[in-house]
GROMACS .gro file of C-alpha atoms in nm:
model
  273
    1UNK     CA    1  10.476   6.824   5.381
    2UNK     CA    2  10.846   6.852   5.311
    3UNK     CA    3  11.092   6.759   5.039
    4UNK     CA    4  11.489   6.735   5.115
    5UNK     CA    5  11.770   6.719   4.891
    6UNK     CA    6  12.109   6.666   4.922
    7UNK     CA    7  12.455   6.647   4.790
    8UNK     CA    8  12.737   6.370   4.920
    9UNK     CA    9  13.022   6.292   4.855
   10UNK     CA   10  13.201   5.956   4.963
   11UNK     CA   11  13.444   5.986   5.235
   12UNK     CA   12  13.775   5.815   5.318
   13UNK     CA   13  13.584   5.514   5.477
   14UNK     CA   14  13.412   5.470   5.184
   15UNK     CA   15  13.117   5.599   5.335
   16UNK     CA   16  12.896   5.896   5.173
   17UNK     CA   17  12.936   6.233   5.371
   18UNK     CA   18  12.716   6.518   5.370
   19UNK     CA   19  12.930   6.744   5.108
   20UNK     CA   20  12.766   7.046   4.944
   21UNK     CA   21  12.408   7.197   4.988
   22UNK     CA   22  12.098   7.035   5.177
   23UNK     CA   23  11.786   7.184   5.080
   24UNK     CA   24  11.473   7.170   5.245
   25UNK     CA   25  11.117   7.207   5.016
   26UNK     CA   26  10.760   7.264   5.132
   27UNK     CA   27  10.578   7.115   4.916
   28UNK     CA   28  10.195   7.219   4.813
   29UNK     CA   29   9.903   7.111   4.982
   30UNK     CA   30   9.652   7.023   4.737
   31UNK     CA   31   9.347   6.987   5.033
   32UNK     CA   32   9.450   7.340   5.111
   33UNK     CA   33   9.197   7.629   5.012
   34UNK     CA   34   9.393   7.898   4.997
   35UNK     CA   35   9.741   7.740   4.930
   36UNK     CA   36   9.875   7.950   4.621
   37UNK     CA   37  10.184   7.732   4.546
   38UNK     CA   38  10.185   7.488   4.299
   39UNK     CA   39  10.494   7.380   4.285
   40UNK     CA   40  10.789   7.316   4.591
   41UNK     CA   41  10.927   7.588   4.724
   42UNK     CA   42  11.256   7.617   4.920
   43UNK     CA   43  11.315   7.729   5.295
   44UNK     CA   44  11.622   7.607   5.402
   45UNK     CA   45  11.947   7.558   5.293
   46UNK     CA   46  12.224   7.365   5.479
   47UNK     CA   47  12.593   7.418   5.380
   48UNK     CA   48  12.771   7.099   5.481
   49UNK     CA   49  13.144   7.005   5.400
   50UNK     CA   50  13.260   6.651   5.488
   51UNK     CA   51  12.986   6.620   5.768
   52UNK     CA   52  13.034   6.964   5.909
   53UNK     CA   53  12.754   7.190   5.897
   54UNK     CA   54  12.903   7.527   5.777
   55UNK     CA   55  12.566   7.747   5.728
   56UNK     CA   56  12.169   7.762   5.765
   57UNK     CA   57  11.967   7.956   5.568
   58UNK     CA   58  11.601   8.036   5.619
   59UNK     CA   59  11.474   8.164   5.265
   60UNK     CA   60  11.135   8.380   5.247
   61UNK     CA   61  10.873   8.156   5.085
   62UNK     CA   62  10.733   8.432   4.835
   63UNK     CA   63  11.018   8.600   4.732
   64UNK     CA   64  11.324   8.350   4.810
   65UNK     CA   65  11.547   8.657   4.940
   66UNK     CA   66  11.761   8.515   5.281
   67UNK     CA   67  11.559   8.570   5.595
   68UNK     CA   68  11.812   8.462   5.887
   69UNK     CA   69  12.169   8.338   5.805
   70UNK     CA   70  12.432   8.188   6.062
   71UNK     CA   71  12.755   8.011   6.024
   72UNK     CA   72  12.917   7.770   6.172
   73UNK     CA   73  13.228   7.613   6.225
   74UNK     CA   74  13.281   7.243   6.429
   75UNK     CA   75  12.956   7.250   6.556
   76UNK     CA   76  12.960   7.564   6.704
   77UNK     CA   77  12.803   7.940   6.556
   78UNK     CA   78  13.102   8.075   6.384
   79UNK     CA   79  13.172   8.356   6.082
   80UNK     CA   80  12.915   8.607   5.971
   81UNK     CA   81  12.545   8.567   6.069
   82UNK     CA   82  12.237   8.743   6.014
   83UNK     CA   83  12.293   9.103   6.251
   84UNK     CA   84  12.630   9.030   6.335
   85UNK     CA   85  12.906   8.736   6.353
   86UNK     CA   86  13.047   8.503   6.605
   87UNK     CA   87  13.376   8.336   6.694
   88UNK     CA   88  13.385   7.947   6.797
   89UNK     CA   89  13.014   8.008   6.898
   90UNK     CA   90  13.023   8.361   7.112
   91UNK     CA   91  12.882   8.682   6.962
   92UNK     CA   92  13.166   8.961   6.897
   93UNK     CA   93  13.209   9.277   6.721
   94UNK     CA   94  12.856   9.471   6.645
   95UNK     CA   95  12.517   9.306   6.627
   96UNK     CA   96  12.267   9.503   6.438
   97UNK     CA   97  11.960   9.325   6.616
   98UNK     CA   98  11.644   9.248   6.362
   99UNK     CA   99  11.455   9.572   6.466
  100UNK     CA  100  11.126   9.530   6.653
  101UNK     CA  101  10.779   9.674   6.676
  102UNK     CA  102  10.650   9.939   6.912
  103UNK     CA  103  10.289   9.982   6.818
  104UNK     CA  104  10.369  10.063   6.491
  105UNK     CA  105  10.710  10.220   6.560
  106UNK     CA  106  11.020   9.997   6.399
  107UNK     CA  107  11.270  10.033   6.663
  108UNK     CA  108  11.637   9.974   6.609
  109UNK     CA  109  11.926   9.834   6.795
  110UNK     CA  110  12.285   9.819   6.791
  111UNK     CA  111  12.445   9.562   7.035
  112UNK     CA  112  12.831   9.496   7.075
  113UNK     CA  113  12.970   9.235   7.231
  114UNK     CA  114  13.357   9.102   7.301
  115UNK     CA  115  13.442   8.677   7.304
  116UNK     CA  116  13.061   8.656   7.388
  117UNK     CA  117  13.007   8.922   7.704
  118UNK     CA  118  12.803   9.249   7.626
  119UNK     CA  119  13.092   9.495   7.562
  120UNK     CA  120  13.059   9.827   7.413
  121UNK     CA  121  12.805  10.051   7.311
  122UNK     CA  122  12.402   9.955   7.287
  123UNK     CA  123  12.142  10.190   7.094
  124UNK     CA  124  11.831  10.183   7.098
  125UNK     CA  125  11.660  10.416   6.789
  126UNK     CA  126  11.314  10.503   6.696
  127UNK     CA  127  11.110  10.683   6.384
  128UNK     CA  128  11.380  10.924   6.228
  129UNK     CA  129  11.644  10.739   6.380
  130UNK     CA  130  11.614  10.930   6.716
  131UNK     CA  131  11.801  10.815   6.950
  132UNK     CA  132  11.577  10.637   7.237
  133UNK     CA  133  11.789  10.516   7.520
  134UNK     CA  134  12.203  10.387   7.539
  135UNK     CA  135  12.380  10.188   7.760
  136UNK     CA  136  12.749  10.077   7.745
  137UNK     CA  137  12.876   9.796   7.880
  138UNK     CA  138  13.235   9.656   8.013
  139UNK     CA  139  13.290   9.252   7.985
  140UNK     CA  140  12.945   9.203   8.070
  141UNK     CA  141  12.894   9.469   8.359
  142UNK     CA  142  12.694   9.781   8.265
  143UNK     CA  143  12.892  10.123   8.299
  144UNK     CA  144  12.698  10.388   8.198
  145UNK     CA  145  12.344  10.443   8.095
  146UNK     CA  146  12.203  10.715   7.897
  147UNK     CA  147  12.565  10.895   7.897
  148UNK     CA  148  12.611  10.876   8.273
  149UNK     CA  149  12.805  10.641   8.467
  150UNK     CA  150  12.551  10.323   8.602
  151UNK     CA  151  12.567  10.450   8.990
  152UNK     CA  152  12.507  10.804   8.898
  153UNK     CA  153  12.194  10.743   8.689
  154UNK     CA  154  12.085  10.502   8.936
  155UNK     CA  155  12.170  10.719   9.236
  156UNK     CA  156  11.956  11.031   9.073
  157UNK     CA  157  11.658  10.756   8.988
  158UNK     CA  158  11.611  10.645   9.310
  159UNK     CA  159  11.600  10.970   9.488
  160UNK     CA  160  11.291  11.043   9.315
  161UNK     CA  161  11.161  10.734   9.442
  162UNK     CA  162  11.084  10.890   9.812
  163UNK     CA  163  11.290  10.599   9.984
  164UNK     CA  164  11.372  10.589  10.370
  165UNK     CA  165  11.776  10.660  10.443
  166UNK     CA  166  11.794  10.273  10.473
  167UNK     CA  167  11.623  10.148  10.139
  168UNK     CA  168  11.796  10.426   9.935
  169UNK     CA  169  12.135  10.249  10.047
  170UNK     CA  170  12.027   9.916  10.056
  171UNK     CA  171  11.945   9.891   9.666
  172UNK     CA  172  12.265  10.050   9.588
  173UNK     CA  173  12.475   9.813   9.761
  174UNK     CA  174  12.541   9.410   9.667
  175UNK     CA  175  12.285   9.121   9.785
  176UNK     CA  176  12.273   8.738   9.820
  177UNK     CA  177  11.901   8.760   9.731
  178UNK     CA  178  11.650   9.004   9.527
  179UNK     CA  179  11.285   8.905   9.507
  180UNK     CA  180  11.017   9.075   9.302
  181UNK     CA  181  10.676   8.973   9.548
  182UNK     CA  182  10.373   9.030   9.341
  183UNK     CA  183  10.148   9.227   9.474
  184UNK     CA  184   9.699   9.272   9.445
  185UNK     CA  185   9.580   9.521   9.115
  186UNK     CA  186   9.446   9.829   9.171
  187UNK     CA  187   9.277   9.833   8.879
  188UNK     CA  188   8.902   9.665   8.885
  189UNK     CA  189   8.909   9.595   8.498
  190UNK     CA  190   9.001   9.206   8.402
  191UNK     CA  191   8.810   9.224   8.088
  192UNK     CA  192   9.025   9.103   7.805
  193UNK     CA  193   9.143   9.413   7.583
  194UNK     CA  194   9.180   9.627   7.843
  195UNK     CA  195   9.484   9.787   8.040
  196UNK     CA  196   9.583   9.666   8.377
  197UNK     CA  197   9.895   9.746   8.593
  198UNK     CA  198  10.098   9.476   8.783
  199UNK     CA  199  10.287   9.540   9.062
  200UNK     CA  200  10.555   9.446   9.265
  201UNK     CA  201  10.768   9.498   9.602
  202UNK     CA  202  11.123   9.460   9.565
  203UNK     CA  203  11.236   9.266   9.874
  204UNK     CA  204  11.619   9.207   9.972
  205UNK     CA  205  11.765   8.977  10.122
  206UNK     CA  206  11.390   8.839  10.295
  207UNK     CA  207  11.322   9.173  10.373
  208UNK     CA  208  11.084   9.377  10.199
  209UNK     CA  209  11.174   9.705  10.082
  210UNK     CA  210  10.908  10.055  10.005
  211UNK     CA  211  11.019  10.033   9.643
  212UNK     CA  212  10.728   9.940   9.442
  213UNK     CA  213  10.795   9.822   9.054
  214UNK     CA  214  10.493   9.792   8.795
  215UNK     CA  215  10.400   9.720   8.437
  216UNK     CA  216  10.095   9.823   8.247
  217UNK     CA  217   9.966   9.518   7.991
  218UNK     CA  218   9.682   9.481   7.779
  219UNK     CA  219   9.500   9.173   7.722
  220UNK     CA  220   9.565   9.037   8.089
  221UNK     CA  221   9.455   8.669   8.188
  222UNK     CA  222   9.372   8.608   8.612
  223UNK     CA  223   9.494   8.270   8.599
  224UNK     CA  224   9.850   8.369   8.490
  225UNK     CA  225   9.999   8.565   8.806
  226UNK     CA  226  10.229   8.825   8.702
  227UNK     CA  227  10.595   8.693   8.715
  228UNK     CA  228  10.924   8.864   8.668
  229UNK     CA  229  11.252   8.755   8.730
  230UNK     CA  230  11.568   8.969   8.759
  231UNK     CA  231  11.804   8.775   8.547
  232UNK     CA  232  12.103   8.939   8.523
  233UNK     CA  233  12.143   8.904   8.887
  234UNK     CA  234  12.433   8.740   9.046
  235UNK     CA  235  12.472   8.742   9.416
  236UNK     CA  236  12.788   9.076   9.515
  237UNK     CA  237  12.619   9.255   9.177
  238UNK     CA  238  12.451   9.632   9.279
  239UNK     CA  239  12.028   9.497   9.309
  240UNK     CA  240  11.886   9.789   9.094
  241UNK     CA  241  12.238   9.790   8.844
  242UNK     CA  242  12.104   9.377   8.804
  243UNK     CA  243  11.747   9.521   8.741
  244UNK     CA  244  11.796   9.764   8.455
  245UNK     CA  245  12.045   9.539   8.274
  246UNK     CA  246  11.777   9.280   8.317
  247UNK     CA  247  11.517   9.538   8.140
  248UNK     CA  248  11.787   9.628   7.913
  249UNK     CA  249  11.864   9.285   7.738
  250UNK     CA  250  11.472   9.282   7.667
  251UNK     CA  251  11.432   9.622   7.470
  252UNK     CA  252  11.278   9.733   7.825
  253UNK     CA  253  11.372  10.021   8.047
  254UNK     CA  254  11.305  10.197   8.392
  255UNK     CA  255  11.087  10.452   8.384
  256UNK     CA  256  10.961  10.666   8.702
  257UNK     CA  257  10.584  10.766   8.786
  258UNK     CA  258  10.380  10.841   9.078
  259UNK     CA  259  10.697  10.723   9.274
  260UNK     CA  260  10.665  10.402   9.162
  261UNK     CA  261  10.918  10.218   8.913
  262UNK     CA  262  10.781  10.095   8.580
  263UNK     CA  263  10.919   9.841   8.325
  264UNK     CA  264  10.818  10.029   8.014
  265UNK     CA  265  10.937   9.918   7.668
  266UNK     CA  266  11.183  10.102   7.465
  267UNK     CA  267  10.965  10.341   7.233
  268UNK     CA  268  10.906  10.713   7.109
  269UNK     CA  269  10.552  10.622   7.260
  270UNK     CA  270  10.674  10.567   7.612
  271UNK     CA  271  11.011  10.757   7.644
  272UNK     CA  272  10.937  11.072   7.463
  273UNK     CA  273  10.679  11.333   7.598
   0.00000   0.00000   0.00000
């Protein structure tokens, strides 16, 4: 149950316009055993002037302090938000990202983006604020990773990978289409709880390559196939460049074992030996 208030003012028309704060209450629910609230207690606030929403605000319910704050300007995310700030709704400057779990690691990033492409430096940092994993990026293309330049890291992955003359060149040049094919477990254990490796082979272009990709998950369900998409692929873009950006944008990396490529997450856990 909810409780909204809010503050007008009346317009040139003669008609009352959203002016001031809109505030958003939950209000107690007296059925509920454990509810400890006994009076409303705010969650949102909505900054309007003449109509125009200027700013949410989601407020913690037990100690009121701001949660996640964006502005806005015609419609569109505008000004200072929550990590970072926009202009007429694309991301610029430096984001600091709300930091994420790793087990129980807090991991930390630093984004930066110019007129809404990825642009700049990225950081990923763990316990002690070590340094993890980096990536800089021009208007959206990805130039460097871990202080070398994209090809060069790539390059020096995939010759580790044991690839044939023709697959080691093939996934450093462009392609009209990448395909992860999913391919049988190795692993006997489906019992819930327990660890279990997907796999996939990368084919190009309808042909399949001897590059095998994988991801270790707990808690797996049969019914769900595993299914990955590389996202930050655009047909003329280098196939393994469009991988790890792909892996990048989600706190994941590329990590090498066995010969075989593994989507790992970013953490001291998984990165550091």
């Amino acid at each position: 149950m909810t409780l909204t208030t809010s503050t007008y003012r009346r317009g040139w028309n003669g008609k009352p316009q959203l002016n001031g704060v809109r505030q958003y209450w939950r209000l107690p629910n007296p059925d509920a055993i454990t509810e400890k609230a006994t009076s409303p207690v705010l969650v949102v606030e909505k900054h309007y002037v003449d109509n125009d929403l200027r700013r949410v605000t989601f407020l913690d319910v037990e100690t009121g302090e701001t949660v996640y704050s964006k502005g806005y300007l015609n419609g569109l995310p505008h000004g200072k938000s929550t990590g970072g700030a926009y202009h007429n709704g694309k991301r610029v400057g430096i984001w600091h990202e709300i930091p994420y779990y790793a087990g129980t690691e807090e991991i930390s990033v630093q984004k930066s983006y110019r007129d809404g492409y990825l642009h700049g430096e990225w950081i990923w940092k763990g316990a002690g604020g070590r340094t993890l994993q980096t990536a800089k990026y021009d208007d959206g293309r990805l130039i460097e990773w871990n202080g070398l330049p994209t090809k060069q890291a790539i390059e020096l992955l995939l010759r580790k990978c044991e690839l044939d003359d023709a697959d080691f060149s093939r996934l450093q040049r462009p392609a009209a289409c990448v395909e992860l094919i999913s391919q049988p477990s190795l692993d006997n254990s489906t019992k819930r709880g327990q660890p279990r490796t997907n796999r996939w082979q990368l084919h190009v272009d309808g042909q399949r390559t001897n590059l095998t990709l994988a991801e270790r998950v707990l808690d797996p369900f049969d019914f769900f196939p595993p299914h990955r998409n590389i996202t930050n692929f655009l047909p003329g873009d280098p196939i393994i460049e469009s991988l790890l950006a792909t892996c990048l944008n989600s706190n994941e990396t590329l990590v090498l074992r066995e010969h075989t490529l593994y989507f790992v997450e970013i953490s001291s856990a998984e990165l550091i030996p």
